[in-house]
Amino acid sequence: MLTLQGIAVSPGVAIAKAVVLNADDRAVVRESIAVSQVPAEQKRLQAALDASREEVGKQMAATASSLGSELAGIFGFHQGMLADRHLIEQLNQQIKTEKVKAEYAVFSVFSRLADTFLAQDNAFFRERVTDIYDLKRRVLRQFHGRAETSDEATLAAIKTPTILVARDLTPSQTVNLDKTCIRAIVTDLGGRTSHTAILAHALGIPAVVGVADISQTIHSGDTVIVDGNEGVVLVNPDANSLLKYRQLLEREAKAERSRGALRDLPAVTSDGTRFALMTNIEFPDEIPAALEKGAEGVGLFRTEYLFLGNDHEPDEDEQFAAYAMAVKLLGGRPLTIRTLDLGADKQDSAIESLRRIENEPNPFLGCRSIRLCLLDVPLFRTQLRAILRASALGPVRIMFPLISHLSELRQAKMVLSDAMHDLADRGMAFDRHIRIGMMVEVPSAAIQATAFAKEVDFFSIGTNDLVQYTVAVDRGNERVANLYTDAHPAVLHLIKEVIRAANRAKIEVSLCGEMGGNLAFVPLLAGLGLRHFSITPPAIPQVKELIRSVGLERCKRIARKAGSFDTEQEVTAFLHSELEKTALGA
Ligand code: PEP
Ligand code: MG
């Protein structure tokens, strides 16, 4: 059994067989063999080379008939390499002299060959390096008895309970996962609020990220336990661990069933203070499940997901259809639609203006989010018209992300007013008094909250970005993940000031970052005066249970004490010890 530690980003426990993505590119572990096994390994090598040659031959014939013999000739190099006596001799020698398995011989000989080609002055050799990598993958695949697959084909083929292991997943890969089969996600890369992590949480899939090199350690077919509460991954667990985690799974299922009874009860503290528990969504079809969990509306609709992984840019009608669908599914409950938050780690989209900002040296500080919308006003105005049209159908609000300057907010409102004129000219209905809000997720906006509060109807605190920008830590980088913490006193100070500014200005303030779903922080936020939470659907029952079990006076005491510490370690230890004293901590 192998025990690995990563960053827990989505709670829950899962036990299933692993499927590893990007497996063809992983390093092969050096495994030694006895002298007596050498002939058998050389035979395996021969079989893998023969099967590869056969594959290449088939591919060559298919290419010749579809694209002509000239293009089919590309595979001639592959055929030649696979039949090269010198190369085959080197592979056999490696098995024999170093006493290693055939896979390792293929991995190391082909890797060395690629390095030699790369070091050549001659362009012909350098250009052949991708062919060498391709050949290496092809031969290695034969040892696993797998036909050629791409990640997409691997994902589509998953039909049984699976732990998905990958170096990283793109946001569009994550949203397209088949939730009925994917029991947990484990990745090499990522941090607590990387978008893969947030999506996994939203989908209710346990996830552990930042487990260094796990995609190279685990093999497809290994049995894996993922503990998304503690960030632990057990590979090929022993009988004791299996028993322990099976029991935990049963207890979790039982607790979840009992929380179901809370669904229709209000989120109100023991001394009568009412809270609104809204949810975050990426697509309208998440709404029914969120309502099942007790969501009272949508506090954050991340509309950029309509654009991510899409081969075309959704036009006004297509966007309107999605927003109208969300309004309909909510049946009169409020819907806060955030305008496009593309750029930085959300690049996987067909929109033209993203090409203009490709290769920015510092994408998280570059032309992302509202800045991109103000660069491409037609794109922005189209989206605003679609949102406005949906506002004729139910209680819709607009929210602008990543506002850092008052001038940006004012420009965004001007484009909104132009979009209103467009619709008025067309004689189309919309809510002329639509509520306008902004995310507070940049320190400059938090520090200037009093000024911003005069110009919007509501704030929503985006702690995922607010933490990243306050402590200068990339939210998706596992190397610095230990520095990324909601509990940093500077972050708590900013949140406190934003809530205070909003309450003084008598505008609504909500919090839609992942922090709101973290139970240890809920009493603190309540004590600071927050009454609106927007969280992932799976977090709703537990947050409600916690709110119903505490009194507001205690929350205020917790907030005062938490604000007196100088280090995040003290804050974290204190908040956890307070949580321990509640029914949920037990
Ligand atoms: C945030 O930054 O806290 C937030 C909610 O937005 P996103 O995670 O989409 O950046
Ligand atoms: Mg954000």
XYZ file of C-alpha atoms and ligand atoms in Angstrom:
597
model
C 0.000 0.000 0.000
C 1.233 3.458 -0.898
C 0.025 6.502 1.071
C 0.277 9.917 -0.555
C -0.611 13.351 0.767
C -2.056 16.168 -1.320
C -4.353 19.159 -0.887
C -7.950 18.319 0.061
C -10.170 20.420 -2.202
C -13.485 18.619 -2.345
C -14.714 16.574 0.608
C -15.906 12.998 0.670
C -14.419 9.552 0.398
C -14.308 7.208 -2.579
C -12.970 3.732 -3.272
C -12.654 2.533 -6.870
C -10.254 1.509 -9.611
C -8.086 4.217 -11.168
C -8.075 5.456 -14.731
C -4.990 7.528 -15.511
C -5.088 10.259 -18.147
C -1.984 11.427 -20.037
C -0.589 8.014 -19.084
C 1.401 7.664 -22.274
C 3.655 10.545 -21.335
C 4.563 9.417 -17.883
C 8.000 8.328 -16.827
C 8.388 4.573 -16.481
C 9.677 3.407 -13.132
C 12.860 1.353 -13.301
C 11.990 -2.206 -12.277
C 14.775 -4.765 -11.918
C 14.469 -8.377 -13.030
C 16.384 -11.607 -12.384
C 18.846 -12.909 -15.016
C 16.479 -15.783 -15.699
C 13.749 -13.323 -16.743
C 15.852 -11.644 -19.434
C 14.714 -13.878 -22.352
C 11.042 -13.410 -21.394
C 11.463 -9.613 -21.272
C 13.207 -9.627 -24.645
C 10.273 -11.596 -26.004
C 7.838 -8.999 -24.612
C 9.909 -6.303 -26.264
C 9.788 -8.110 -29.606
C 6.009 -8.540 -29.341
C 5.554 -4.835 -28.556
C 7.711 -3.817 -31.530
C 5.843 -6.217 -33.848
C 2.456 -4.921 -32.687
C 3.639 -1.341 -33.156
C 4.827 -2.089 -36.687
C 1.474 -3.631 -37.494
C -0.348 -0.565 -36.148
C 1.830 1.800 -38.155
C 1.280 -0.320 -41.281
C -2.495 -0.071 -40.858
C -2.324 3.657 -40.249
C -0.147 4.093 -43.325
C -2.603 2.213 -45.534
C -5.582 4.163 -44.162
C -3.775 7.476 -44.707
C -2.778 6.493 -48.235
C -6.375 5.782 -49.229
C -7.826 8.901 -47.551
C -5.073 11.488 -48.052
C -2.758 10.043 -50.689
C 0.578 8.273 -50.656
C 2.665 11.395 -50.136
C 1.181 12.030 -46.692
C 1.200 8.338 -45.873
C 4.976 8.545 -46.377
C 5.240 10.333 -43.009
C 4.824 6.945 -41.411
C 7.738 5.612 -43.425
C 10.105 7.091 -40.842
C 8.201 5.289 -38.064
C 8.353 2.002 -39.950
C 12.061 2.484 -40.532
C 12.786 3.222 -36.874
C 10.817 0.227 -35.648
C 12.830 -2.037 -37.958
C 16.202 -0.402 -37.211
C 18.615 -3.154 -36.199
C 20.868 -0.848 -34.242
C 17.935 0.443 -32.162
C 16.561 -3.037 -31.522
C 20.021 -4.173 -30.462
C 20.303 -1.282 -28.010
C 16.933 -2.168 -26.462
C 17.856 -5.817 -26.040
C 21.249 -4.911 -24.603
C 19.665 -2.627 -22.032
C 17.371 -5.418 -20.813
C 20.274 -7.842 -20.654
C 23.051 -5.756 -19.120
C 20.993 -3.602 -16.766
C 18.433 -6.323 -15.974
C 15.404 -4.122 -16.368
C 11.896 -4.676 -17.666
C 11.193 -4.129 -21.355
C 9.046 -1.038 -20.641
C 11.928 0.668 -18.912
C 14.329 -0.183 -21.751
C 11.907 1.368 -24.261
C 11.392 4.407 -22.085
C 15.083 5.098 -21.511
C 16.420 4.237 -24.986
C 13.761 6.318 -26.779
C 14.193 9.208 -24.305
C 17.957 9.201 -24.927
C 17.371 9.084 -28.648
C 15.042 12.086 -28.439
C 17.692 14.001 -26.481
C 20.335 13.162 -29.108
C 18.036 14.343 -31.917
C 17.248 17.532 -29.993
C 20.948 18.342 -29.594
C 21.622 18.183 -33.362
C 22.313 21.306 -35.415
C 20.588 19.681 -38.333
C 16.934 20.827 -38.533
C 15.855 17.487 -40.034
C 16.777 15.641 -36.827
C 15.288 18.242 -34.522
C 12.000 18.072 -36.398
C 11.938 14.290 -35.949
C 11.841 14.554 -32.155
C 8.043 14.539 -32.021
C 8.104 11.365 -34.114
C 10.405 9.758 -31.562
C 8.048 10.705 -28.721
C 5.143 9.387 -30.727
C 6.930 6.091 -31.296
C 7.882 5.808 -27.643
C 4.220 6.220 -26.613
C 3.081 3.774 -29.227
C 5.469 1.024 -28.137
C 4.801 1.631 -24.427
C 1.065 1.340 -25.028
C 1.526 -2.203 -26.306
C 2.677 -3.382 -22.885
C -0.625 -2.359 -21.371
C -2.546 -4.098 -24.170
C -4.318 -0.859 -25.012
C -5.265 0.424 -28.403
C -4.368 4.013 -29.221
C -6.437 6.386 -27.115
C -6.632 10.077 -26.493
C -7.720 11.512 -23.144
C -11.129 12.350 -24.578
C -11.605 8.788 -25.818
C -10.431 7.457 -22.432
C -12.947 9.668 -20.625
C -15.761 8.687 -22.973
C -15.002 5.002 -22.395
C -15.430 5.239 -18.601
C -18.589 3.337 -17.741
C -17.890 1.968 -14.266
C -17.057 3.623 -10.906
C -13.672 5.253 -11.401
C -11.056 7.358 -9.641
C -9.777 9.746 -12.291
C -6.050 10.464 -12.060
C -4.357 13.091 -14.220
C -1.508 15.517 -14.275
C -4.154 18.226 -14.530
C -7.657 18.607 -15.929
C -8.876 21.579 -17.927
C -12.062 23.288 -16.694
C -13.919 21.985 -19.761
C -12.739 18.409 -19.170
C -13.923 18.665 -15.562
C -17.406 19.984 -16.341
C -17.913 17.283 -18.936
C -17.111 14.428 -16.553
C -19.726 11.736 -16.231
C -20.739 12.273 -12.623
C -22.382 8.881 -12.336
C -19.037 7.115 -12.831
C -16.306 9.476 -11.633
C -16.120 8.857 -7.874
C -13.084 11.053 -7.193
C -10.401 13.113 -8.894
C -6.687 13.167 -8.087
C -4.196 15.418 -9.872
C -0.473 16.232 -9.775
C -1.093 19.963 -10.095
C -3.529 22.511 -8.689
C -4.376 24.443 -5.553
C -7.394 24.783 -3.275
C -9.270 27.228 -5.476
C -8.001 26.230 -8.903
C -10.991 25.934 -11.201
C -10.722 22.177 -11.431
C -10.976 22.043 -7.644
C -14.006 24.346 -7.542
C -15.772 22.387 -10.241
C -15.108 19.075 -8.541
C -16.595 20.534 -5.376
C -19.599 21.877 -7.261
C -20.171 18.479 -8.827
C -19.913 16.847 -5.411
C -16.920 14.748 -6.483
C -14.256 14.216 -3.781
C -10.917 15.573 -4.989
C -7.299 15.787 -3.896
C -4.900 17.954 -5.933
C -1.211 18.793 -5.758
C -0.170 15.170 -5.201
C 3.265 15.396 -6.799
C 3.752 12.951 -9.686
C 0.718 10.858 -8.821
C -0.156 10.404 -12.483
C 3.203 8.686 -12.841
C 2.868 6.588 -9.709
C -0.613 5.140 -10.157
C -1.499 2.776 -12.980
C -4.896 2.359 -14.549
C -6.581 -0.536 -12.787
C -4.976 0.072 -9.375
C -7.448 0.203 -6.483
C -7.392 3.627 -4.896
C -8.964 5.214 -1.813
C -9.369 8.983 -2.016
C -10.017 10.856 1.204
C -11.119 14.304 0.064
C -11.519 15.442 3.681
C -7.890 14.902 4.658
C -6.192 15.076 1.246
C -4.957 11.497 1.514
C -4.678 9.006 -1.348
C -4.092 5.297 -0.672
C -2.929 3.181 -3.595
C -3.659 -0.553 -3.483
C -4.864 -0.284 0.143
C -4.534 -3.082 2.690
C -7.560 -4.855 4.159
C -7.613 -2.696 7.311
C -7.720 0.557 5.370
C -10.424 -0.772 3.085
C -12.542 -1.717 6.085
C -11.994 1.634 7.793
C -12.933 3.663 4.721
C -15.940 1.485 3.858
C -17.272 2.203 7.356
C -16.598 5.920 6.878
C -18.490 5.850 3.578
C -21.494 4.303 5.312
C -21.429 6.935 8.074
C -21.206 9.759 5.514
C -24.148 8.393 3.551
C -26.195 8.186 6.754
C -25.334 11.769 7.793
C -26.199 13.033 4.304
C -29.607 11.322 4.462
C -30.372 12.921 7.814
C -29.394 16.374 6.475
C -31.946 15.899 3.699
C -34.594 16.589 6.336
C -33.231 20.150 6.667
C -33.901 20.989 3.026
C -37.088 22.975 3.536
C -36.117 24.518 6.863
C -34.692 28.078 6.934
C -31.028 28.817 7.657
C -31.633 30.575 10.958
C -29.424 30.723 14.056
C -30.668 29.447 17.417
C -31.382 33.087 18.368
C -33.401 33.884 15.250
C -31.028 35.553 12.737
C -31.922 34.593 9.189
C -29.307 33.756 6.546
C -29.712 33.320 2.773
C -27.976 30.296 1.318
C -27.567 30.705 -2.411
C -25.536 28.546 -4.755
C -22.799 28.898 -7.370
C -23.375 27.322 -10.778
C -21.561 26.981 -14.078
C -24.505 25.675 -16.128
C -28.298 25.969 -15.723
C -28.703 22.199 -15.537
C -27.007 22.238 -12.110
C -30.015 24.111 -10.691
C -32.413 21.211 -9.939
C -29.779 19.371 -7.870
C -28.891 22.606 -6.044
C -32.563 23.197 -5.166
C -32.693 19.618 -3.892
C -29.893 20.563 -1.487
C -31.883 23.570 -0.291
C -30.451 26.447 -2.385
C -32.602 29.577 -2.185
C -31.407 30.957 -5.506
C -28.215 31.422 -7.522
C -25.697 33.914 -6.125
C -23.100 33.307 -8.837
C -23.688 32.034 -12.352
C -20.199 31.673 -13.906
C -21.307 32.370 -17.478
C -17.836 31.900 -18.975
C -18.473 28.146 -18.872
C -20.933 28.615 -21.753
C -17.866 29.700 -23.727
C -15.228 27.322 -22.334
C -14.579 24.190 -24.342
C -17.132 25.425 -26.902
C -16.038 25.321 -30.541
C -17.903 28.555 -31.310
C -18.815 31.776 -29.574
C -22.419 31.550 -28.321
C -24.434 34.394 -29.890
C -27.058 36.524 -28.149
C -29.905 34.055 -28.731
C -27.886 31.089 -27.542
C -26.855 32.920 -24.383
C -30.393 34.171 -23.816
C -31.642 30.561 -24.052
C -29.242 29.525 -21.255
C -30.154 32.460 -18.991
C -33.877 32.008 -19.657
C -33.553 28.326 -18.808
C -31.898 29.237 -15.491
C -34.700 31.691 -14.679
C -37.296 29.043 -15.467
C -35.610 26.343 -13.402
C -35.393 28.718 -10.437
C -39.158 29.283 -10.462
C -39.101 32.839 -9.098
C -35.958 32.533 -6.954
C -33.215 35.127 -7.574
C -30.529 34.640 -10.218
C -27.268 36.616 -10.162
C -25.560 36.405 -13.536
C -21.881 37.270 -13.551
C -20.584 38.662 -16.834
C -17.724 36.878 -18.602
C -14.739 36.093 -16.411
C -12.471 34.698 -19.147
C -8.689 34.833 -19.363
C -5.900 33.720 -16.993
C -6.663 30.033 -16.305
C -9.931 30.174 -18.296
C -8.621 30.359 -21.870
C -10.124 27.347 -23.526
C -12.644 29.274 -25.649
C -13.228 30.089 -29.311
C -13.691 33.827 -28.797
C -11.518 35.955 -31.013
C -10.350 38.481 -28.417
C -8.695 35.715 -26.361
C -6.277 35.210 -29.272
C -5.317 38.884 -28.934
C -4.130 38.346 -25.381
C -2.388 35.026 -25.937
C 1.005 34.575 -24.268
C 0.643 37.377 -21.770
C 3.627 37.130 -19.396
C 1.395 37.508 -16.313
C -2.113 36.403 -17.254
C -3.595 36.691 -13.724
C -2.517 40.347 -13.720
C -3.313 40.852 -17.365
C -6.280 41.405 -19.610
C -8.712 39.008 -17.967
C -12.335 39.167 -16.902
C -13.970 42.640 -17.020
C -10.800 43.992 -18.666
C -11.235 41.606 -21.589
C -14.927 42.597 -21.865
C -14.010 46.277 -21.994
C -11.417 45.478 -24.676
C -14.043 43.666 -26.752
C -17.138 45.788 -26.255
C -19.264 44.045 -28.953
C -18.756 40.730 -27.111
C -19.671 42.366 -23.791
C -22.695 44.234 -25.156
C -24.036 41.045 -26.734
C -23.854 39.278 -23.394
C -25.500 42.178 -21.576
C -28.399 42.191 -24.071
C -28.883 38.462 -23.507
C -28.910 38.932 -19.720
C -31.293 41.902 -19.967
C -33.718 39.895 -22.104
C -33.735 37.193 -19.431
C -34.496 39.852 -16.807
C -37.961 40.230 -18.361
C -38.711 36.661 -17.262
C -37.806 36.710 -13.563
C -35.624 38.216 -10.812
C -32.256 38.564 -12.558
C -29.297 40.625 -11.304
C -26.064 41.503 -13.107
C -22.659 41.212 -11.487
C -19.333 42.491 -12.854
C -16.180 40.512 -11.936
C -12.636 41.656 -11.102
C -13.467 45.345 -10.705
C -10.325 47.119 -9.504
C -10.966 50.759 -10.485
C -14.107 52.891 -10.218
C -13.609 53.883 -13.859
C -14.006 50.231 -14.907
C -17.278 49.947 -13.053
C -18.542 53.138 -14.640
C -17.515 51.996 -18.117
C -19.239 48.651 -17.586
C -22.420 50.464 -16.547
C -22.214 52.625 -19.667
C -22.027 49.565 -21.905
C -25.005 48.173 -19.975
C -26.956 51.317 -20.680
C -26.049 51.034 -24.413
C -27.317 47.443 -24.355
C -30.582 48.703 -22.837
C -30.910 51.189 -25.692
C -30.313 48.403 -28.237
C -33.190 46.413 -26.764
C -35.468 49.453 -26.451
C -34.827 50.195 -30.149
C -35.835 46.640 -30.971
C -38.921 46.977 -28.778
C -37.832 44.111 -26.538
C -38.788 43.749 -22.867
C -36.262 43.895 -20.016
C -36.049 45.028 -16.389
C -35.140 48.724 -16.556
C -34.297 48.692 -12.842
C -32.160 45.583 -12.936
C -29.966 45.344 -9.819
C -26.271 45.855 -10.566
C -23.540 44.413 -8.393
C -19.823 43.772 -8.424
C -17.454 41.148 -7.156
C -15.056 42.395 -4.519
C -12.080 40.187 -5.302
C -9.219 42.621 -5.789
C -7.636 44.339 -2.747
C -8.035 47.806 -4.321
C -11.816 47.307 -4.483
C -11.921 45.955 -0.931
C -9.918 48.892 0.423
C -12.136 51.350 -1.467
C -15.354 49.505 -0.615
C -17.049 52.610 0.781
C -16.640 54.448 -2.529
C -17.784 51.449 -4.578
C -20.795 50.872 -2.314
C -22.263 54.200 -3.499
C -22.366 52.975 -7.090
C -23.746 49.423 -6.893
C -26.752 47.607 -5.454
C -24.768 44.740 -4.007
C -21.298 43.287 -3.384
C -20.224 39.703 -3.628
C -16.860 38.931 -2.037
C -14.791 36.622 -4.227
C -12.349 35.197 -1.727
C -10.732 32.835 -4.237
C -9.184 35.767 -6.072
C -9.082 38.100 -3.094
C -6.708 35.728 -1.275
C -4.585 35.251 -4.410
C -4.139 38.979 -4.922
C -3.777 39.910 -1.246
C -1.017 37.444 -0.464
C 0.417 37.315 -4.021
C -0.028 33.562 -4.357
C -1.227 31.906 -7.559
C -4.415 30.078 -6.529
C -3.676 27.173 -8.889
C -0.020 26.549 -8.095
C 0.547 23.590 -5.762
C 4.130 24.695 -5.050
C 2.962 27.751 -3.140
C -0.328 26.272 -1.943
C 0.895 26.352 1.671
C 0.898 30.160 1.447
C -2.616 30.359 0.028
C -4.945 30.664 2.986
C -8.304 32.263 3.744
C -7.148 32.577 7.344
C -4.456 35.179 6.645
C -5.131 38.115 9.019
C -4.829 40.567 6.097
C -7.575 38.738 4.208
C -9.837 38.671 7.278
C -9.233 42.380 7.750
C -10.292 43.159 4.164
C -13.413 40.991 4.427
C -14.387 42.693 7.666
C -14.030 46.151 6.090
C -16.020 45.200 2.984
C -18.896 43.824 5.071
C -18.822 46.907 7.270
C -18.832 49.292 4.264
C -21.751 47.447 2.662
C -23.774 47.338 5.882
C -23.194 51.051 6.458
C -24.299 51.851 2.904
C -27.253 49.485 3.402
C -26.441 47.419 0.348
C -26.452 43.634 0.282
C -23.130 41.873 0.738
C -22.672 38.240 -0.116
C -19.632 35.949 -0.273
C -19.250 33.567 -3.211
C -15.676 32.274 -2.819
C -14.915 28.777 -1.557
C -14.349 30.150 1.938
C -18.125 30.419 2.441
C -18.502 26.646 2.216
C -15.670 25.987 4.669
C -17.433 25.194 7.958
C -14.669 26.567 10.178
C -15.177 30.046 8.690
C -18.981 30.168 8.741
C -19.421 31.394 12.370
C -16.627 33.957 11.849
C -18.300 35.360 8.704
C -21.683 35.432 10.449
C -20.077 37.278 13.355
C -18.605 39.848 10.953
C -22.139 40.634 9.726
C -22.401 38.514 6.589
C -25.959 37.241 5.980
C -25.746 35.992 2.371
C -23.636 33.021 1.352
C -23.288 31.665 -2.170
C -21.692 28.226 -2.049
C -21.415 24.988 -3.995
C -24.551 22.814 -3.753
C -22.965 19.993 -1.720
C -21.903 22.485 0.973
C -25.429 23.833 1.563
C -26.812 21.164 3.945
C -23.788 21.264 6.261
C -23.580 25.062 6.348
C -27.305 25.197 7.139
C -26.951 22.588 9.876
C -24.116 24.598 11.408
C -25.975 27.927 11.257
C -29.022 26.347 12.890
C -26.846 25.045 15.710
C -25.129 28.321 16.747
C -26.181 31.654 18.245
C -25.223 35.012 16.777
C -23.623 36.290 19.995
C -21.207 33.384 19.941
C -20.407 34.093 16.274
C -19.610 37.711 17.157
C -17.283 36.574 19.944
C -15.549 34.214 17.503
C -15.124 37.054 14.981
C -13.657 39.392 17.621
C -11.192 36.825 18.866
C -10.186 35.672 15.340
C -9.449 39.302 14.462
C -6.987 39.589 17.350
C -4.429 37.098 15.992
C -1.309 37.994 14.025
C -0.755 34.724 12.189
C -2.945 32.469 10.096
C -1.818 29.471 12.153
C -3.412 30.969 15.264
C -6.575 31.867 13.332
C -6.868 28.378 11.866
C -6.232 26.611 15.168
C -8.800 28.818 16.927
C -11.511 28.415 14.263
C -11.067 24.649 14.213
C -11.204 24.406 17.979
C -14.466 26.404 17.922
C -15.874 24.147 15.214
C -14.960 21.108 17.283
C -17.301 22.382 19.990
C -20.298 22.291 17.621
C -22.317 19.238 16.622
C -20.588 19.207 13.209
C -17.109 19.141 14.639
C -17.855 16.147 16.815
C -13.725 34.191 -6.529
O -12.730 34.661 -7.089
O -13.820 34.057 -5.286
C -14.890 33.728 -7.309
C -15.984 33.329 -6.720
O -14.780 33.691 -8.656
P -13.941 32.595 -9.484
O -13.629 31.463 -8.565
O -14.803 32.184 -10.631
O -12.738 33.367 -9.899
Mg -12.776 35.349 -9.119
